[in-house]
Amino acid sequence: MRALVISDIHGNLQALEAVLAAAGTVDQVWNLGDTVGYGANPNEVIDIIRPLAAVNVRGNHDRVCCGLTSSQGFNPVAAEAATWTHATLTPENLQWLRDMPKGPVPATERAMCAHGSPLHEDHYIVSMRDAWTPLQRMQTEITFFGHTHVQGGFSQRDAEWEEERPQYEEQETAEEVTIDVPEGTRHLINPGSVGQPRDSDWRAAFAIYDDGVEQITFYRIPYDVAAAQAAIRAAKLPERLAGRLAVGR
Ligand code: ZN
C-alpha cells in the first residue's frame, strides 16, 4: 500500500494540484491538517481533499477558521487570514472542518497521523529534544506529523537517535530522497508543508509511505508560486502571505 502523506496545505490550490499530479497513482491519501488558513483558495482545496483523503486530522488553523477556537494565540497576519477564511468558506466546508478528528488518528497497524505531536495536537516537534518523549511513548512505530512546516523527522534505530533532514541538490526541479523504516524502528516523520514551506525551500513538500517495502520517500516539487501569490493579492489577504511563498519562510 502506498500512501501519499500531505500536511499544511493552507488553502494553496496551486501547490496542492502540483503535488497530486507529481504523486501520481497512490492507494490512499493521508492529510495531517491545516488544510486552510493563509492561502486564497480554502473552498477549492477542501472540495478536492474531502472526497480524496482516507485519513484527516484537524490542525490549529482549521479549528480557528471554522470557529472551534478563538484566534487569540495567533499573530495579527494569521488572525486576519483566519477571519477572511471563515467568511469565505461555504457552510458545508465549515461543517466538514468542525467534524474533523483530533489527532492522533490511526492509519495502519504500524502508522498513525497527528498534526502537532502524537501526545498533544498543538505541540511543535522541532528538535530531537521535542521528539524524544513522543518517539518512546507513541502507540505505533511511525507517526506522521506536521505543524512546523519543516520536512524531515526523527528516528530511533536500536540505540541510535537520528534527525532526518532530506539533502537535496538544488531548488529548481523535482527531487526526492528515500529512507528505510524497517519494522522494529521508530519514526516521527514530517512530510513538510504543501502550501507554505518554512524550511527555506519554496518547493511544495510531501511524502509517500510504502508499507510493502517499509520506505518513506520525501519529495520537493516546483509549482506555480506566481499564481498562488496573485490569488492571495486578489483576495486582499496580507501581502506578507504572498511574499513568503517565494522564499519558503
Ligand atoms: Zn500549519
PDB file of C-alpha atoms and ligand atoms in Angstrom:
ATOM      1  CA  MET A   1       0.000   0.000   0.000  1.00  0.00           C
ATOM      2  CA  ARG A   2       1.342   3.408  -0.999  1.00  0.00           C
ATOM      3  CA  ALA A   3       0.029   6.372   0.964  1.00  0.00           C
ATOM      4  CA  LEU A   4       0.507   9.976  -0.097  1.00  0.00           C
ATOM      5  CA  VAL A   5       1.104  11.929   3.122  1.00  0.00           C
ATOM      6  CA  ILE A   6       0.392  15.667   2.976  1.00  0.00           C
ATOM      7  CA  SER A   7       0.215  18.414   5.588  1.00  0.00           C
ATOM      8  CA  ASP A   8      -0.269  22.165   5.977  1.00  0.00           C
ATOM      9  CA  ILE A   9      -1.882  22.798   2.604  1.00  0.00           C
ATOM     10  CA  HIS A  10      -3.124  26.133   3.984  1.00  0.00           C
ATOM     11  CA  GLY A  11      -5.535  26.882   1.159  1.00  0.00           C
ATOM     12  CA  ASN A  12      -2.822  26.848  -1.526  1.00  0.00           C
ATOM     13  CA  LEU A  13      -4.637  25.319  -4.508  1.00  0.00           C
ATOM     14  CA  GLN A  14      -1.745  25.685  -6.949  1.00  0.00           C
ATOM     15  CA  ALA A  15       0.627  23.770  -4.672  1.00  0.00           C
ATOM     16  CA  LEU A  16      -1.942  21.048  -3.924  1.00  0.00           C
ATOM     17  CA  GLU A  17      -2.674  20.464  -7.619  1.00  0.00           C
ATOM     18  CA  ALA A  18       1.053  20.176  -8.361  1.00  0.00           C
ATOM     19  CA  VAL A  19       1.541  17.697  -5.509  1.00  0.00           C
ATOM     20  CA  LEU A  20      -1.346  15.478  -6.610  1.00  0.00           C
ATOM     21  CA  ALA A  21      -0.050  15.460 -10.198  1.00  0.00           C
ATOM     22  CA  ALA A  22       3.514  14.658  -9.085  1.00  0.00           C
ATOM     23  CA  ALA A  23       2.427  11.907  -6.675  1.00  0.00           C
ATOM     24  CA  GLY A  24       0.601  10.035  -9.432  1.00  0.00           C
ATOM     25  CA  THR A  25      -1.396   6.947  -8.500  1.00  0.00           C
ATOM     26  CA  VAL A  26      -1.452   6.085  -4.809  1.00  0.00           C
ATOM     27  CA  ASP A  27      -3.670   3.796  -2.733  1.00  0.00           C
ATOM     28  CA  GLN A  28      -4.540   6.321  -0.016  1.00  0.00           C
ATOM     29  CA  VAL A  29      -4.129   9.988   0.870  1.00  0.00           C
ATOM     30  CA  TRP A  30      -3.445  10.993   4.489  1.00  0.00           C
ATOM     31  CA  ASN A  31      -3.975  14.668   5.361  1.00  0.00           C
ATOM     32  CA  LEU A  32      -2.312  15.880   8.569  1.00  0.00           C
ATOM     33  CA  GLY A  33      -4.226  19.134   8.937  1.00  0.00           C
ATOM     34  CA  ASP A  34      -4.073  22.899   8.497  1.00  0.00           C
ATOM     35  CA  THR A  35      -5.927  22.334   5.268  1.00  0.00           C
ATOM     36  CA  VAL A  36      -6.935  26.006   5.296  1.00  0.00           C
ATOM     37  CA  GLY A  37      -5.731  29.370   6.634  1.00  0.00           C
ATOM     38  CA  TYR A  38      -3.243  31.750   4.891  1.00  0.00           C
ATOM     39  CA  GLY A  39      -3.982  30.759   1.277  1.00  0.00           C
ATOM     40  CA  ALA A  40      -6.639  32.185  -1.051  1.00  0.00           C
ATOM     41  CA  ASN A  41      -8.485  29.012  -2.110  1.00  0.00           C
ATOM     42  CA  PRO A  42      -9.842  27.268   1.015  1.00  0.00           C
ATOM     43  CA  ASN A  43     -13.077  26.045  -0.622  1.00  0.00           C
ATOM     44  CA  GLU A  44     -11.360  24.689  -3.726  1.00  0.00           C
ATOM     45  CA  VAL A  45      -8.797  22.862  -1.569  1.00  0.00           C
ATOM     46  CA  ILE A  46     -11.432  21.273   0.694  1.00  0.00           C
ATOM     47  CA  ASP A  47     -13.527  20.291  -2.340  1.00  0.00           C
ATOM     48  CA  ILE A  48     -10.502  18.286  -3.573  1.00  0.00           C
ATOM     49  CA  ILE A  49      -9.444  16.829  -0.213  1.00  0.00           C
ATOM     50  CA  ARG A  50     -12.849  15.865   1.164  1.00  0.00           C
ATOM     51  CA  PRO A  51     -13.571  13.016  -1.273  1.00  0.00           C
ATOM     52  CA  LEU A  52      -9.873  12.103  -1.604  1.00  0.00           C
ATOM     53  CA  ALA A  53      -8.347  11.682   1.864  1.00  0.00           C
ATOM     54  CA  ALA A  54      -8.799   8.394   3.745  1.00  0.00           C
ATOM     55  CA  VAL A  55      -7.359   9.998   6.895  1.00  0.00           C
ATOM     56  CA  ASN A  56      -7.854  13.597   8.017  1.00  0.00           C
ATOM     57  CA  VAL A  57      -6.596  15.262  11.188  1.00  0.00           C
ATOM     58  CA  ARG A  58      -7.554  18.755  12.291  1.00  0.00           C
ATOM     59  CA  GLY A  59      -4.904  21.468  12.626  1.00  0.00           C
ATOM     60  CA  ASN A  60      -4.860  24.565  14.813  1.00  0.00           C
ATOM     61  CA  HIS A  61      -5.682  26.814  11.823  1.00  0.00           C
ATOM     62  CA  ASP A  62      -8.584  24.550  10.861  1.00  0.00           C
ATOM     63  CA  ARG A  63     -10.011  24.939  14.382  1.00  0.00           C
ATOM     64  CA  VAL A  64      -9.742  28.738  14.315  1.00  0.00           C
ATOM     65  CA  CYS A  65     -11.006  29.098  10.724  1.00  0.00           C
ATOM     66  CA  CYS A  66     -14.186  27.119  11.486  1.00  0.00           C
ATOM     67  CA  GLY A  67     -14.777  28.875  14.820  1.00  0.00           C
ATOM     68  CA  LEU A  68     -13.991  25.977  17.186  1.00  0.00           C
ATOM     69  CA  THR A  69     -11.306  28.039  18.960  1.00  0.00           C
ATOM     70  CA  SER A  70     -10.541  31.767  19.032  1.00  0.00           C
ATOM     71  CA  SER A  71      -7.631  33.376  17.182  1.00  0.00           C
ATOM     72  CA  GLN A  72      -6.251  34.762  20.458  1.00  0.00           C
ATOM     73  CA  GLY A  73      -2.886  32.986  20.236  1.00  0.00           C
ATOM     74  CA  PHE A  74      -2.398  33.905  16.569  1.00  0.00           C
ATOM     75  CA  ASN A  75      -0.178  36.701  15.273  1.00  0.00           C
ATOM     76  CA  PRO A  76      -2.115  39.518  13.512  1.00  0.00           C
ATOM     77  CA  VAL A  77      -1.431  38.203   9.999  1.00  0.00           C
ATOM     78  CA  ALA A  78      -2.605  34.667  10.854  1.00  0.00           C
ATOM     79  CA  ALA A  79      -5.668  36.058  12.655  1.00  0.00           C
ATOM     80  CA  GLU A  80      -6.625  38.256   9.687  1.00  0.00           C
ATOM     81  CA  ALA A  81      -6.275  35.294   7.322  1.00  0.00           C
ATOM     82  CA  ALA A  82      -8.394  33.117   9.640  1.00  0.00           C
ATOM     83  CA  THR A  83     -11.161  35.749   9.753  1.00  0.00           C
ATOM     84  CA  TRP A  84     -11.098  36.008   5.945  1.00  0.00           C
ATOM     85  CA  THR A  85     -11.162  32.210   5.600  1.00  0.00           C
ATOM     86  CA  HIS A  86     -14.104  31.858   7.999  1.00  0.00           C
ATOM     87  CA  ALA A  87     -16.075  34.429   5.986  1.00  0.00           C
ATOM     88  CA  THR A  88     -15.162  32.765   2.681  1.00  0.00           C
ATOM     89  CA  LEU A  89     -15.846  29.099   3.496  1.00  0.00           C
ATOM     90  CA  THR A  90     -19.169  27.594   2.443  1.00  0.00           C
ATOM     91  CA  PRO A  91     -21.446  26.279   5.245  1.00  0.00           C
ATOM     92  CA  GLU A  92     -20.734  22.728   4.061  1.00  0.00           C
ATOM     93  CA  ASN A  93     -16.955  23.192   4.224  1.00  0.00           C
ATOM     94  CA  LEU A  94     -17.163  24.896   7.638  1.00  0.00           C
ATOM     95  CA  GLN A  95     -19.040  21.873   8.925  1.00  0.00           C
ATOM     96  CA  TRP A  96     -16.502  19.482   7.403  1.00  0.00           C
ATOM     97  CA  LEU A  97     -13.745  21.322   9.307  1.00  0.00           C
ATOM     98  CA  ARG A  98     -15.726  21.241  12.569  1.00  0.00           C
ATOM     99  CA  ASP A  99     -16.193  17.478  12.245  1.00  0.00           C
ATOM    100  CA  MET A 100     -12.533  16.738  11.573  1.00  0.00           C
ATOM    101  CA  PRO A 101     -10.991  14.432  14.225  1.00  0.00           C
ATOM    102  CA  LYS A 102      -8.322  15.435  16.702  1.00  0.00           C
ATOM    103  CA  GLY A 103      -5.029  13.587  16.278  1.00  0.00           C
ATOM    104  CA  PRO A 104      -3.521  11.105  16.614  1.00  0.00           C
ATOM    105  CA  VAL A 105      -5.677   9.114  14.191  1.00  0.00           C
ATOM    106  CA  PRO A 106      -4.707   5.517  13.312  1.00  0.00           C
ATOM    107  CA  ALA A 107      -3.850   4.955   9.643  1.00  0.00           C
ATOM    108  CA  THR A 108      -2.428   1.399   9.578  1.00  0.00           C
ATOM    109  CA  GLU A 109      -1.353  -1.065  12.278  1.00  0.00           C
ATOM    110  CA  ARG A 110       2.096   0.494  12.227  1.00  0.00           C
ATOM    111  CA  ALA A 111       1.401   4.156  11.483  1.00  0.00           C
ATOM    112  CA  MET A 112      -0.758   6.989  12.749  1.00  0.00           C
ATOM    113  CA  CYS A 113      -1.325  10.610  11.820  1.00  0.00           C
ATOM    114  CA  ALA A 114      -1.143  13.725  14.004  1.00  0.00           C
ATOM    115  CA  HIS A 115      -0.977  17.469  13.377  1.00  0.00           C
ATOM    116  CA  GLY A 116       1.467  18.507  16.113  1.00  0.00           C
ATOM    117  CA  SER A 117       2.752  15.793  18.443  1.00  0.00           C
ATOM    118  CA  PRO A 118       1.173  12.345  18.919  1.00  0.00           C
ATOM    119  CA  LEU A 119       0.952  13.340  22.603  1.00  0.00           C
ATOM    120  CA  HIS A 120      -0.661  16.778  22.041  1.00  0.00           C
ATOM    121  CA  GLU A 121      -2.214  18.167  18.876  1.00  0.00           C
ATOM    122  CA  ASP A 122      -0.761  21.671  19.338  1.00  0.00           C
ATOM    123  CA  HIS A 123       2.813  20.812  20.375  1.00  0.00           C
ATOM    124  CA  TYR A 124       5.618  21.636  17.944  1.00  0.00           C
ATOM    125  CA  ILE A 125       8.240  18.952  17.296  1.00  0.00           C
ATOM    126  CA  VAL A 126      11.223  20.977  16.134  1.00  0.00           C
ATOM    127  CA  SER A 127      14.238  19.295  17.733  1.00  0.00           C
ATOM    128  CA  MET A 128      15.303  15.859  18.952  1.00  0.00           C
ATOM    129  CA  ARG A 129      14.652  17.186  22.436  1.00  0.00           C
ATOM    130  CA  ASP A 130      10.967  17.660  21.479  1.00  0.00           C
ATOM    131  CA  ALA A 131      10.870  14.292  19.697  1.00  0.00           C
ATOM    132  CA  TRP A 132      12.424  12.143  22.422  1.00  0.00           C
ATOM    133  CA  THR A 133       9.382  11.529  24.629  1.00  0.00           C
ATOM    134  CA  PRO A 134       6.811  11.122  21.820  1.00  0.00           C
ATOM    135  CA  LEU A 135       9.146   8.708  19.982  1.00  0.00           C
ATOM    136  CA  GLN A 136       9.114   6.439  23.035  1.00  0.00           C
ATOM    137  CA  ARG A 137       5.511   6.918  24.147  1.00  0.00           C
ATOM    138  CA  MET A 138       3.592   6.901  20.839  1.00  0.00           C
ATOM    139  CA  GLN A 139       1.265   3.926  20.276  1.00  0.00           C
ATOM    140  CA  THR A 140       2.669   2.910  16.879  1.00  0.00           C
ATOM    141  CA  GLU A 141       6.180   2.709  15.450  1.00  0.00           C
ATOM    142  CA  ILE A 142       5.557   5.533  12.976  1.00  0.00           C
ATOM    143  CA  THR A 143       3.749   8.826  13.473  1.00  0.00           C
ATOM    144  CA  PHE A 144       3.344  11.268  10.612  1.00  0.00           C
ATOM    145  CA  PHE A 145       3.053  14.836  11.855  1.00  0.00           C
ATOM    146  CA  GLY A 146       3.032  18.402  10.510  1.00  0.00           C
ATOM    147  CA  HIS A 147       2.542  21.828  12.157  1.00  0.00           C
ATOM    148  CA  THR A 148       6.189  23.015  11.889  1.00  0.00           C
ATOM    149  CA  HIS A 149       6.221  23.248   8.057  1.00  0.00           C
ATOM    150  CA  VAL A 150       9.708  21.688   8.108  1.00  0.00           C
ATOM    151  CA  GLN A 151      10.248  18.491   6.145  1.00  0.00           C
ATOM    152  CA  GLY A 152      12.135  15.653   7.826  1.00  0.00           C
ATOM    153  CA  GLY A 153      11.823  13.960  11.168  1.00  0.00           C
ATOM    154  CA  PHE A 154      13.346  11.957  13.977  1.00  0.00           C
ATOM    155  CA  SER A 155      14.191   8.264  14.126  1.00  0.00           C
ATOM    156  CA  GLN A 156      15.205   5.659  16.680  1.00  0.00           C
ATOM    157  CA  ARG A 157      17.027   2.608  15.358  1.00  0.00           C
ATOM    158  CA  ASP A 158      18.164   0.420  18.281  1.00  0.00           C
ATOM    159  CA  ALA A 159      20.259   2.752  20.438  1.00  0.00           C
ATOM    160  CA  GLU A 160      20.734   5.279  17.631  1.00  0.00           C
ATOM    161  CA  TRP A 161      18.741   8.519  17.593  1.00  0.00           C
ATOM    162  CA  GLU A 162      18.874  10.377  14.323  1.00  0.00           C
ATOM    163  CA  GLU A 163      17.447  13.515  12.800  1.00  0.00           C
ATOM    164  CA  GLU A 164      16.117  13.053   9.264  1.00  0.00           C
ATOM    165  CA  ARG A 165      16.829  16.055   7.006  1.00  0.00           C
ATOM    166  CA  PRO A 166      16.495  15.260   3.314  1.00  0.00           C
ATOM    167  CA  GLN A 167      19.503  16.685   1.474  1.00  0.00           C
ATOM    168  CA  TYR A 168      18.641  17.984  -1.987  1.00  0.00           C
ATOM    169  CA  GLU A 169      20.936  19.048  -4.813  1.00  0.00           C
ATOM    170  CA  GLU A 170      19.220  22.302  -5.737  1.00  0.00           C
ATOM    171  CA  GLN A 171      15.907  24.146  -5.584  1.00  0.00           C
ATOM    172  CA  GLU A 172      14.669  24.349  -9.177  1.00  0.00           C
ATOM    173  CA  THR A 173      13.439  20.919 -10.226  1.00  0.00           C
ATOM    174  CA  ALA A 174      11.615  17.998  -8.630  1.00  0.00           C
ATOM    175  CA  GLU A 175      13.780  15.986  -6.241  1.00  0.00           C
ATOM    176  CA  GLU A 176      13.277  13.051  -3.890  1.00  0.00           C
ATOM    177  CA  VAL A 177      15.071  11.306  -1.020  1.00  0.00           C
ATOM    178  CA  THR A 178      14.151   7.844   0.311  1.00  0.00           C
ATOM    179  CA  ILE A 179      14.745   6.441   3.802  1.00  0.00           C
ATOM    180  CA  ASP A 180      14.218   2.925   5.150  1.00  0.00           C
ATOM    181  CA  VAL A 181      11.861   2.458   8.098  1.00  0.00           C
ATOM    182  CA  PRO A 182      12.076  -1.288   8.807  1.00  0.00           C
ATOM    183  CA  GLU A 183       9.916  -2.932  11.470  1.00  0.00           C
ATOM    184  CA  GLY A 184      11.391  -2.603  14.939  1.00  0.00           C
ATOM    185  CA  THR A 185      12.495   1.004  14.341  1.00  0.00           C
ATOM    186  CA  ARG A 186      10.543   4.127  15.396  1.00  0.00           C
ATOM    187  CA  HIS A 187       9.990   7.307  13.424  1.00  0.00           C
ATOM    188  CA  LEU A 188       8.361  10.709  13.693  1.00  0.00           C
ATOM    189  CA  ILE A 189       8.038  11.885  10.096  1.00  0.00           C
ATOM    190  CA  ASN A 190       7.003  15.299   8.799  1.00  0.00           C
ATOM    191  CA  PRO A 191       6.201  15.314   5.063  1.00  0.00           C
ATOM    192  CA  GLY A 192       6.711  19.094   5.054  1.00  0.00           C
ATOM    193  CA  SER A 193       4.149  21.719   4.077  1.00  0.00           C
ATOM    194  CA  VAL A 194       2.325  21.580   0.758  1.00  0.00           C
ATOM    195  CA  GLY A 195       1.219  25.193   0.759  1.00  0.00           C
ATOM    196  CA  GLN A 196       3.596  27.249   2.907  1.00  0.00           C
ATOM    197  CA  PRO A 197       7.054  25.656   3.379  1.00  0.00           C
ATOM    198  CA  ARG A 198       9.227  27.286   6.047  1.00  0.00           C
ATOM    199  CA  ASP A 199      12.495  25.411   5.631  1.00  0.00           C
ATOM    200  CA  SER A 200      13.988  27.874   3.145  1.00  0.00           C
ATOM    201  CA  ASP A 201      12.925  25.744   0.165  1.00  0.00           C
ATOM    202  CA  TRP A 202       9.996  27.252  -1.763  1.00  0.00           C
ATOM    203  CA  ARG A 203       9.013  23.980  -3.449  1.00  0.00           C
ATOM    204  CA  ALA A 204       5.871  22.143  -2.314  1.00  0.00           C
ATOM    205  CA  ALA A 205       6.664  19.261   0.046  1.00  0.00           C
ATOM    206  CA  PHE A 206       5.077  15.846   0.518  1.00  0.00           C
ATOM    207  CA  ALA A 207       5.975  12.228   1.294  1.00  0.00           C
ATOM    208  CA  ILE A 208       4.944   8.783   0.124  1.00  0.00           C
ATOM    209  CA  TYR A 209       4.930   5.880   2.595  1.00  0.00           C
ATOM    210  CA  ASP A 210       5.141   2.408   1.058  1.00  0.00           C
ATOM    211  CA  ASP A 211       4.398  -0.172   3.740  1.00  0.00           C
ATOM    212  CA  GLY A 212       5.155  -3.066   1.387  1.00  0.00           C
ATOM    213  CA  VAL A 213       8.873  -2.234   1.383  1.00  0.00           C
ATOM    214  CA  GLU A 214       8.787  -0.090   4.581  1.00  0.00           C
ATOM    215  CA  GLN A 215      10.224   3.008   2.927  1.00  0.00           C
ATOM    216  CA  ILE A 216       9.335   6.688   3.075  1.00  0.00           C
ATOM    217  CA  THR A 217      10.224   8.995   0.197  1.00  0.00           C
ATOM    218  CA  PHE A 218      10.392  12.759   0.712  1.00  0.00           C
ATOM    219  CA  TYR A 219       9.635  14.957  -2.298  1.00  0.00           C
ATOM    220  CA  ARG A 220      10.060  18.616  -3.242  1.00  0.00           C
ATOM    221  CA  ILE A 221       8.405  19.837  -6.406  1.00  0.00           C
ATOM    222  CA  PRO A 222       8.156  23.228  -8.126  1.00  0.00           C
ATOM    223  CA  TYR A 223       4.676  24.732  -8.505  1.00  0.00           C
ATOM    224  CA  ASP A 224       3.123  27.937  -9.848  1.00  0.00           C
ATOM    225  CA  VAL A 225       4.055  30.266  -6.961  1.00  0.00           C
ATOM    226  CA  ALA A 226       3.181  33.377  -9.009  1.00  0.00           C
ATOM    227  CA  ALA A 227      -0.405  32.158  -9.418  1.00  0.00           C
ATOM    228  CA  ALA A 228      -0.732  31.416  -5.686  1.00  0.00           C
ATOM    229  CA  GLN A 229       0.628  34.891  -4.905  1.00  0.00           C
ATOM    230  CA  ALA A 230      -1.746  36.535  -7.403  1.00  0.00           C
ATOM    231  CA  ALA A 231      -4.707  34.771  -5.759  1.00  0.00           C
ATOM    232  CA  ILE A 232      -3.610  35.995  -2.291  1.00  0.00           C
ATOM    233  CA  ARG A 233      -3.294  39.579  -3.585  1.00  0.00           C
ATOM    234  CA  ALA A 234      -6.638  39.414  -5.426  1.00  0.00           C
ATOM    235  CA  ALA A 235      -8.270  38.257  -2.156  1.00  0.00           C
ATOM    236  CA  LYS A 236      -6.664  41.250  -0.379  1.00  0.00           C
ATOM    237  CA  LEU A 237      -5.033  38.986   2.176  1.00  0.00           C
ATOM    238  CA  PRO A 238      -1.882  40.380   3.901  1.00  0.00           C
ATOM    239  CA  GLU A 239       0.982  40.921   1.416  1.00  0.00           C
ATOM    240  CA  ARG A 240       3.406  39.004   3.649  1.00  0.00           C
ATOM    241  CA  LEU A 241       1.462  35.798   2.892  1.00  0.00           C
ATOM    242  CA  ALA A 242       2.245  36.215  -0.796  1.00  0.00           C
ATOM    243  CA  GLY A 243       5.873  37.293  -0.358  1.00  0.00           C
ATOM    244  CA  ARG A 244       6.915  34.420   1.901  1.00  0.00           C
ATOM    245  CA  LEU A 245       5.887  31.734  -0.614  1.00  0.00           C
ATOM    246  CA  ALA A 246       8.739  32.678  -2.946  1.00  0.00           C
ATOM    247  CA  VAL A 247      11.413  32.139  -0.289  1.00  0.00           C
ATOM    248  CA  GLY A 248       9.938  29.261   1.720  1.00  0.00           C
ATOM    249  CA  ARG A 249       9.875  31.102   5.055  1.00  0.00           C
TER     250      ARG A 249
HETATM  251 ZN    ZN B   1       0.331  24.974   9.555  1.00  0.00          ZN
END
